[in-house]
Amino acid sequence: LIVFRSTRVGFRVNSPGREKLEKREGYWGVAVVAFLVVVLGGTIMQIPYWKSDRAGTVPQTVNVTGRQFAWTVNPPRLKIGLKTRFQVQSADVAHGLGVYDPDDVLIKQVNVGPGVQQDFVITFTRPGTYKLRCLEFCGVDHHLMENKMEVTR
């Protein structure tokens, strides 16, 4: 008890007043907003939707329509090295189109709902058979929803 009392003699906590605390909170608020603006400014150009895929001429166009439980691809044969615009639509329910390269690696994905057309541009750099698969559950036979495209020289 003597040790406790001896260490507490003259011990007094100085707490800042209300005005000082409010001023500190204001500084912290400004610091957080400034940090978020810097992060946004540094990363906003990385958003893929802002790329100018729609600019210029696109020599190939592929119409892809999803319906339970198949993809319709027109035309099913494409040339390598050309910009290709995909126009993806759904005839019935929501679908997710996944484009897989010949090594079965996902290279592009887009979701599409009924009555909505999603466009994207892609350039195939390798010949081979590319698979189109549904990535969003669309019904009982969803796992069977697959089609192929041939990319040739």
PDB file of C-alpha atoms in Angstrom:
ATOM      1  CA  LEU A   1       0.000   0.000   0.000  1.00  0.00           C
ATOM      2  CA  ILE A   2       2.889   2.362   0.762  1.00  0.00           C
ATOM      3  CA  VAL A   3       4.476   1.682  -2.660  1.00  0.00           C
ATOM      4  CA  PHE A   4       1.176   2.274  -4.426  1.00  0.00           C
ATOM      5  CA  ARG A   5       0.555   5.526  -2.584  1.00  0.00           C
ATOM      6  CA  SER A   6       4.106   6.730  -3.112  1.00  0.00           C
ATOM      7  CA  THR A   7       3.921   6.238  -6.860  1.00  0.00           C
ATOM      8  CA  ARG A   8       0.621   8.085  -7.161  1.00  0.00           C
ATOM      9  CA  VAL A   9       1.580  11.217  -5.306  1.00  0.00           C
ATOM     10  CA  GLY A  10       1.429  14.153  -7.626  1.00  0.00           C
ATOM     11  CA  PHE A  11       0.268  12.026 -10.511  1.00  0.00           C
ATOM     12  CA  ARG A  12      -2.219  14.057 -12.432  1.00  0.00           C
ATOM     13  CA  VAL A  13      -3.493  13.464 -15.959  1.00  0.00           C
ATOM     14  CA  ASN A  14      -3.786  16.530 -18.126  1.00  0.00           C
ATOM     15  CA  SER A  15      -6.638  16.014 -20.551  1.00  0.00           C
ATOM     16  CA  PRO A  16      -7.092  18.460 -23.386  1.00  0.00           C
ATOM     17  CA  GLY A  17     -10.179  20.592 -23.519  1.00  0.00           C
ATOM     18  CA  ARG A  18     -13.158  20.056 -25.788  1.00  0.00           C
ATOM     19  CA  GLU A  19     -12.025  22.650 -28.353  1.00  0.00           C
ATOM     20  CA  LYS A  20      -8.626  21.032 -28.678  1.00  0.00           C
ATOM     21  CA  LEU A  21     -10.154  17.568 -29.159  1.00  0.00           C
ATOM     22  CA  GLU A  22     -12.545  18.872 -31.823  1.00  0.00           C
ATOM     23  CA  LYS A  23      -9.631  20.514 -33.624  1.00  0.00           C
ATOM     24  CA  ARG A  24      -7.671  17.230 -33.599  1.00  0.00           C
ATOM     25  CA  GLU A  25     -10.673  15.342 -34.970  1.00  0.00           C
ATOM     26  CA  GLY A  26     -10.912  17.881 -37.786  1.00  0.00           C
ATOM     27  CA  TYR A  27      -7.248  17.353 -38.666  1.00  0.00           C
ATOM     28  CA  TRP A  28      -7.717  13.572 -38.668  1.00  0.00           C
ATOM     29  CA  GLY A  29     -10.762  13.918 -40.928  1.00  0.00           C
ATOM     30  CA  VAL A  30      -8.798  16.032 -43.409  1.00  0.00           C
ATOM     31  CA  ALA A  31      -5.871  13.588 -43.290  1.00  0.00           C
ATOM     32  CA  VAL A  32      -8.127  10.587 -44.019  1.00  0.00           C
ATOM     33  CA  VAL A  33      -9.894  12.337 -46.910  1.00  0.00           C
ATOM     34  CA  ALA A  34      -6.538  13.476 -48.363  1.00  0.00           C
ATOM     35  CA  PHE A  35      -5.204   9.910 -48.126  1.00  0.00           C
ATOM     36  CA  LEU A  36      -8.263   8.505 -49.923  1.00  0.00           C
ATOM     37  CA  VAL A  37      -7.990  11.128 -52.674  1.00  0.00           C
ATOM     38  CA  VAL A  38      -4.314  10.220 -53.218  1.00  0.00           C
ATOM     39  CA  VAL A  39      -5.147   6.490 -53.389  1.00  0.00           C
ATOM     40  CA  LEU A  40      -8.018   7.138 -55.795  1.00  0.00           C
ATOM     41  CA  GLY A  41      -5.864   9.379 -57.982  1.00  0.00           C
ATOM     42  CA  GLY A  42      -3.126   6.764 -58.126  1.00  0.00           C
ATOM     43  CA  THR A  43      -5.398   3.865 -59.051  1.00  0.00           C
ATOM     44  CA  ILE A  44      -8.277   5.294 -61.080  1.00  0.00           C
ATOM     45  CA  MET A  45      -6.538   4.845 -64.432  1.00  0.00           C
ATOM     46  CA  GLN A  46      -6.253   1.101 -63.739  1.00  0.00           C
ATOM     47  CA  ILE A  47     -10.023   0.639 -64.160  1.00  0.00           C
ATOM     48  CA  PRO A  48     -10.412  -1.578 -67.243  1.00  0.00           C
ATOM     49  CA  TYR A  49     -13.751  -0.108 -68.326  1.00  0.00           C
ATOM     50  CA  TRP A  50     -12.102   3.178 -69.286  1.00  0.00           C
ATOM     51  CA  LYS A  51      -9.819   1.682 -71.886  1.00  0.00           C
ATOM     52  CA  SER A  52     -10.651   2.721 -75.405  1.00  0.00           C
ATOM     53  CA  ASP A  53     -11.636  -0.731 -76.663  1.00  0.00           C
ATOM     54  CA  ARG A  54     -14.521   0.803 -78.576  1.00  0.00           C
ATOM     55  CA  ALA A  55     -12.353   3.271 -80.464  1.00  0.00           C
ATOM     56  CA  GLY A  56     -11.348   2.560 -84.043  1.00  0.00           C
ATOM     57  CA  THR A  57     -12.490  -0.120 -86.387  1.00  0.00           C
ATOM     58  CA  VAL A  58     -12.834  -3.712 -85.294  1.00  0.00           C
ATOM     59  CA  PRO A  59     -12.437  -6.159 -88.200  1.00  0.00           C
ATOM     60  CA  GLN A  60     -14.244  -9.122 -86.573  1.00  0.00           C
ATOM     61  CA  THR A  61     -17.551  -9.258 -84.703  1.00  0.00           C
ATOM     62  CA  VAL A  62     -18.892 -12.279 -82.890  1.00  0.00           C
ATOM     63  CA  ASN A  63     -22.504 -12.492 -81.743  1.00  0.00           C
ATOM     64  CA  VAL A  64     -22.915 -14.701 -78.688  1.00  0.00           C
ATOM     65  CA  THR A  65     -26.366 -15.478 -77.303  1.00  0.00           C
ATOM     66  CA  GLY A  66     -26.902 -17.377 -74.072  1.00  0.00           C
ATOM     67  CA  ARG A  67     -30.020 -19.397 -73.444  1.00  0.00           C
ATOM     68  CA  GLN A  68     -30.708 -22.241 -71.091  1.00  0.00           C
ATOM     69  CA  PHE A  69     -28.456 -24.291 -71.558  1.00  0.00           C
ATOM     70  CA  ALA A  70     -26.327 -23.372 -74.572  1.00  0.00           C
ATOM     71  CA  TRP A  71     -24.270 -20.609 -76.146  1.00  0.00           C
ATOM     72  CA  THR A  72     -24.940 -19.702 -79.775  1.00  0.00           C
ATOM     73  CA  VAL A  73     -21.779 -18.365 -81.450  1.00  0.00           C
ATOM     74  CA  ASN A  74     -21.879 -16.688 -84.850  1.00  0.00           C
ATOM     75  CA  PRO A  75     -19.383 -17.059 -86.532  1.00  0.00           C
ATOM     76  CA  PRO A  76     -17.642 -19.967 -84.779  1.00  0.00           C
ATOM     77  CA  ARG A  77     -14.328 -19.450 -86.660  1.00  0.00           C
ATOM     78  CA  LEU A  78     -12.112 -16.405 -86.163  1.00  0.00           C
ATOM     79  CA  LYS A  79      -8.778 -15.127 -87.452  1.00  0.00           C
ATOM     80  CA  ILE A  80      -5.791 -14.759 -85.164  1.00  0.00           C
ATOM     81  CA  GLY A  81      -4.281 -11.339 -84.420  1.00  0.00           C
ATOM     82  CA  LEU A  82      -7.360  -9.251 -85.249  1.00  0.00           C
ATOM     83  CA  LYS A  83      -9.346  -7.185 -82.801  1.00  0.00           C
ATOM     84  CA  THR A  84     -12.601  -9.020 -82.214  1.00  0.00           C
ATOM     85  CA  ARG A  85     -15.740  -7.438 -80.789  1.00  0.00           C
ATOM     86  CA  PHE A  86     -17.993  -9.765 -78.819  1.00  0.00           C
ATOM     87  CA  GLN A  87     -21.653  -8.801 -78.600  1.00  0.00           C
ATOM     88  CA  VAL A  88     -23.067 -10.920 -75.786  1.00  0.00           C
ATOM     89  CA  GLN A  89     -26.797 -11.248 -75.091  1.00  0.00           C
ATOM     90  CA  SER A  90     -29.111 -13.440 -73.061  1.00  0.00           C
ATOM     91  CA  ALA A  91     -32.406 -14.773 -74.390  1.00  0.00           C
ATOM     92  CA  ASP A  92     -33.849 -15.864 -71.051  1.00  0.00           C
ATOM     93  CA  VAL A  93     -32.044 -15.541 -67.689  1.00  0.00           C
ATOM     94  CA  ALA A  94     -28.809 -14.058 -66.368  1.00  0.00           C
ATOM     95  CA  HIS A  95     -25.649 -15.736 -67.665  1.00  0.00           C
ATOM     96  CA  GLY A  96     -21.941 -15.224 -67.134  1.00  0.00           C
ATOM     97  CA  LEU A  97     -19.786 -15.732 -70.223  1.00  0.00           C
ATOM     98  CA  GLY A  98     -16.263 -16.990 -69.635  1.00  0.00           C
ATOM     99  CA  VAL A  99     -13.794 -17.192 -72.545  1.00  0.00           C
ATOM    100  CA  TYR A 100     -11.092 -19.829 -71.998  1.00  0.00           C
ATOM    101  CA  ASP A 101      -7.906 -20.149 -74.062  1.00  0.00           C
ATOM    102  CA  PRO A 102      -6.627 -23.498 -75.453  1.00  0.00           C
ATOM    103  CA  ASP A 103      -4.819 -24.144 -72.129  1.00  0.00           C
ATOM    104  CA  ASP A 104      -8.173 -23.810 -70.316  1.00  0.00           C
ATOM    105  CA  VAL A 105      -7.220 -20.499 -68.670  1.00  0.00           C
ATOM    106  CA  LEU A 106      -9.938 -17.867 -68.230  1.00  0.00           C
ATOM    107  CA  ILE A 107      -9.001 -14.804 -70.326  1.00  0.00           C
ATOM    108  CA  LYS A 108     -12.230 -12.787 -70.300  1.00  0.00           C
ATOM    109  CA  GLN A 109     -15.458 -12.766 -68.330  1.00  0.00           C
ATOM    110  CA  VAL A 110     -18.672 -10.742 -68.612  1.00  0.00           C
ATOM    111  CA  ASN A 111     -22.123 -11.028 -67.049  1.00  0.00           C
ATOM    112  CA  VAL A 112     -25.238 -10.451 -69.114  1.00  0.00           C
ATOM    113  CA  GLY A 113     -28.906 -10.267 -68.216  1.00  0.00           C
ATOM    114  CA  PRO A 114     -32.000 -10.689 -70.363  1.00  0.00           C
ATOM    115  CA  GLY A 115     -32.570  -7.734 -72.678  1.00  0.00           C
ATOM    116  CA  VAL A 116     -29.067  -6.336 -72.114  1.00  0.00           C
ATOM    117  CA  GLN A 117     -26.160  -6.496 -74.562  1.00  0.00           C
ATOM    118  CA  GLN A 118     -22.606  -6.470 -73.241  1.00  0.00           C
ATOM    119  CA  ASP A 119     -19.771  -5.666 -75.650  1.00  0.00           C
ATOM    120  CA  PHE A 120     -16.064  -6.244 -75.218  1.00  0.00           C
ATOM    121  CA  VAL A 121     -13.045  -6.318 -77.519  1.00  0.00           C
ATOM    122  CA  ILE A 122     -10.340  -8.954 -77.383  1.00  0.00           C
ATOM    123  CA  THR A 123      -7.412  -9.892 -79.645  1.00  0.00           C
ATOM    124  CA  PHE A 124      -6.613 -13.575 -79.889  1.00  0.00           C
ATOM    125  CA  THR A 125      -2.843 -14.093 -80.047  1.00  0.00           C
ATOM    126  CA  ARG A 126      -2.750 -17.898 -80.255  1.00  0.00           C
ATOM    127  CA  PRO A 127      -4.508 -20.293 -82.620  1.00  0.00           C
ATOM    128  CA  GLY A 128      -6.561 -23.089 -81.156  1.00  0.00           C
ATOM    129  CA  THR A 129      -9.910 -24.032 -79.721  1.00  0.00           C
ATOM    130  CA  TYR A 130     -11.316 -21.496 -77.274  1.00  0.00           C
ATOM    131  CA  LYS A 131     -14.141 -22.528 -74.960  1.00  0.00           C
ATOM    132  CA  LEU A 132     -17.125 -20.470 -73.886  1.00  0.00           C
ATOM    133  CA  ARG A 133     -18.612 -21.465 -70.527  1.00  0.00           C
ATOM    134  CA  CYS A 134     -21.377 -20.126 -68.353  1.00  0.00           C
ATOM    135  CA  LEU A 135     -20.052 -18.767 -65.050  1.00  0.00           C
ATOM    136  CA  GLU A 136     -23.352 -17.866 -63.404  1.00  0.00           C
ATOM    137  CA  PHE A 137     -25.800 -20.497 -62.212  1.00  0.00           C
ATOM    138  CA  CYS A 138     -28.690 -20.395 -64.680  1.00  0.00           C
ATOM    139  CA  GLY A 139     -30.586 -23.598 -63.964  1.00  0.00           C
ATOM    140  CA  VAL A 140     -30.430 -27.359 -63.607  1.00  0.00           C
ATOM    141  CA  ASP A 141     -28.160 -28.036 -66.606  1.00  0.00           C
ATOM    142  CA  HIS A 142     -25.891 -25.019 -66.040  1.00  0.00           C
ATOM    143  CA  HIS A 143     -22.814 -27.269 -65.897  1.00  0.00           C
ATOM    144  CA  LEU A 144     -23.486 -28.382 -69.501  1.00  0.00           C
ATOM    145  CA  MET A 145     -23.524 -24.841 -70.920  1.00  0.00           C
ATOM    146  CA  GLU A 146     -20.384 -24.794 -73.064  1.00  0.00           C
ATOM    147  CA  ASN A 147     -19.486 -24.040 -76.678  1.00  0.00           C
ATOM    148  CA  LYS A 148     -16.272 -23.718 -78.723  1.00  0.00           C
ATOM    149  CA  MET A 149     -14.688 -21.307 -81.176  1.00  0.00           C
ATOM    150  CA  GLU A 150     -11.816 -22.008 -83.530  1.00  0.00           C
ATOM    151  CA  VAL A 151      -9.127 -19.343 -83.893  1.00  0.00           C
ATOM    152  CA  THR A 152      -7.006 -19.921 -86.996  1.00  0.00           C
ATOM    153  CA  ARG A 153      -4.210 -18.191 -88.864  1.00  0.00           C
TER     154      ARG A 153
END
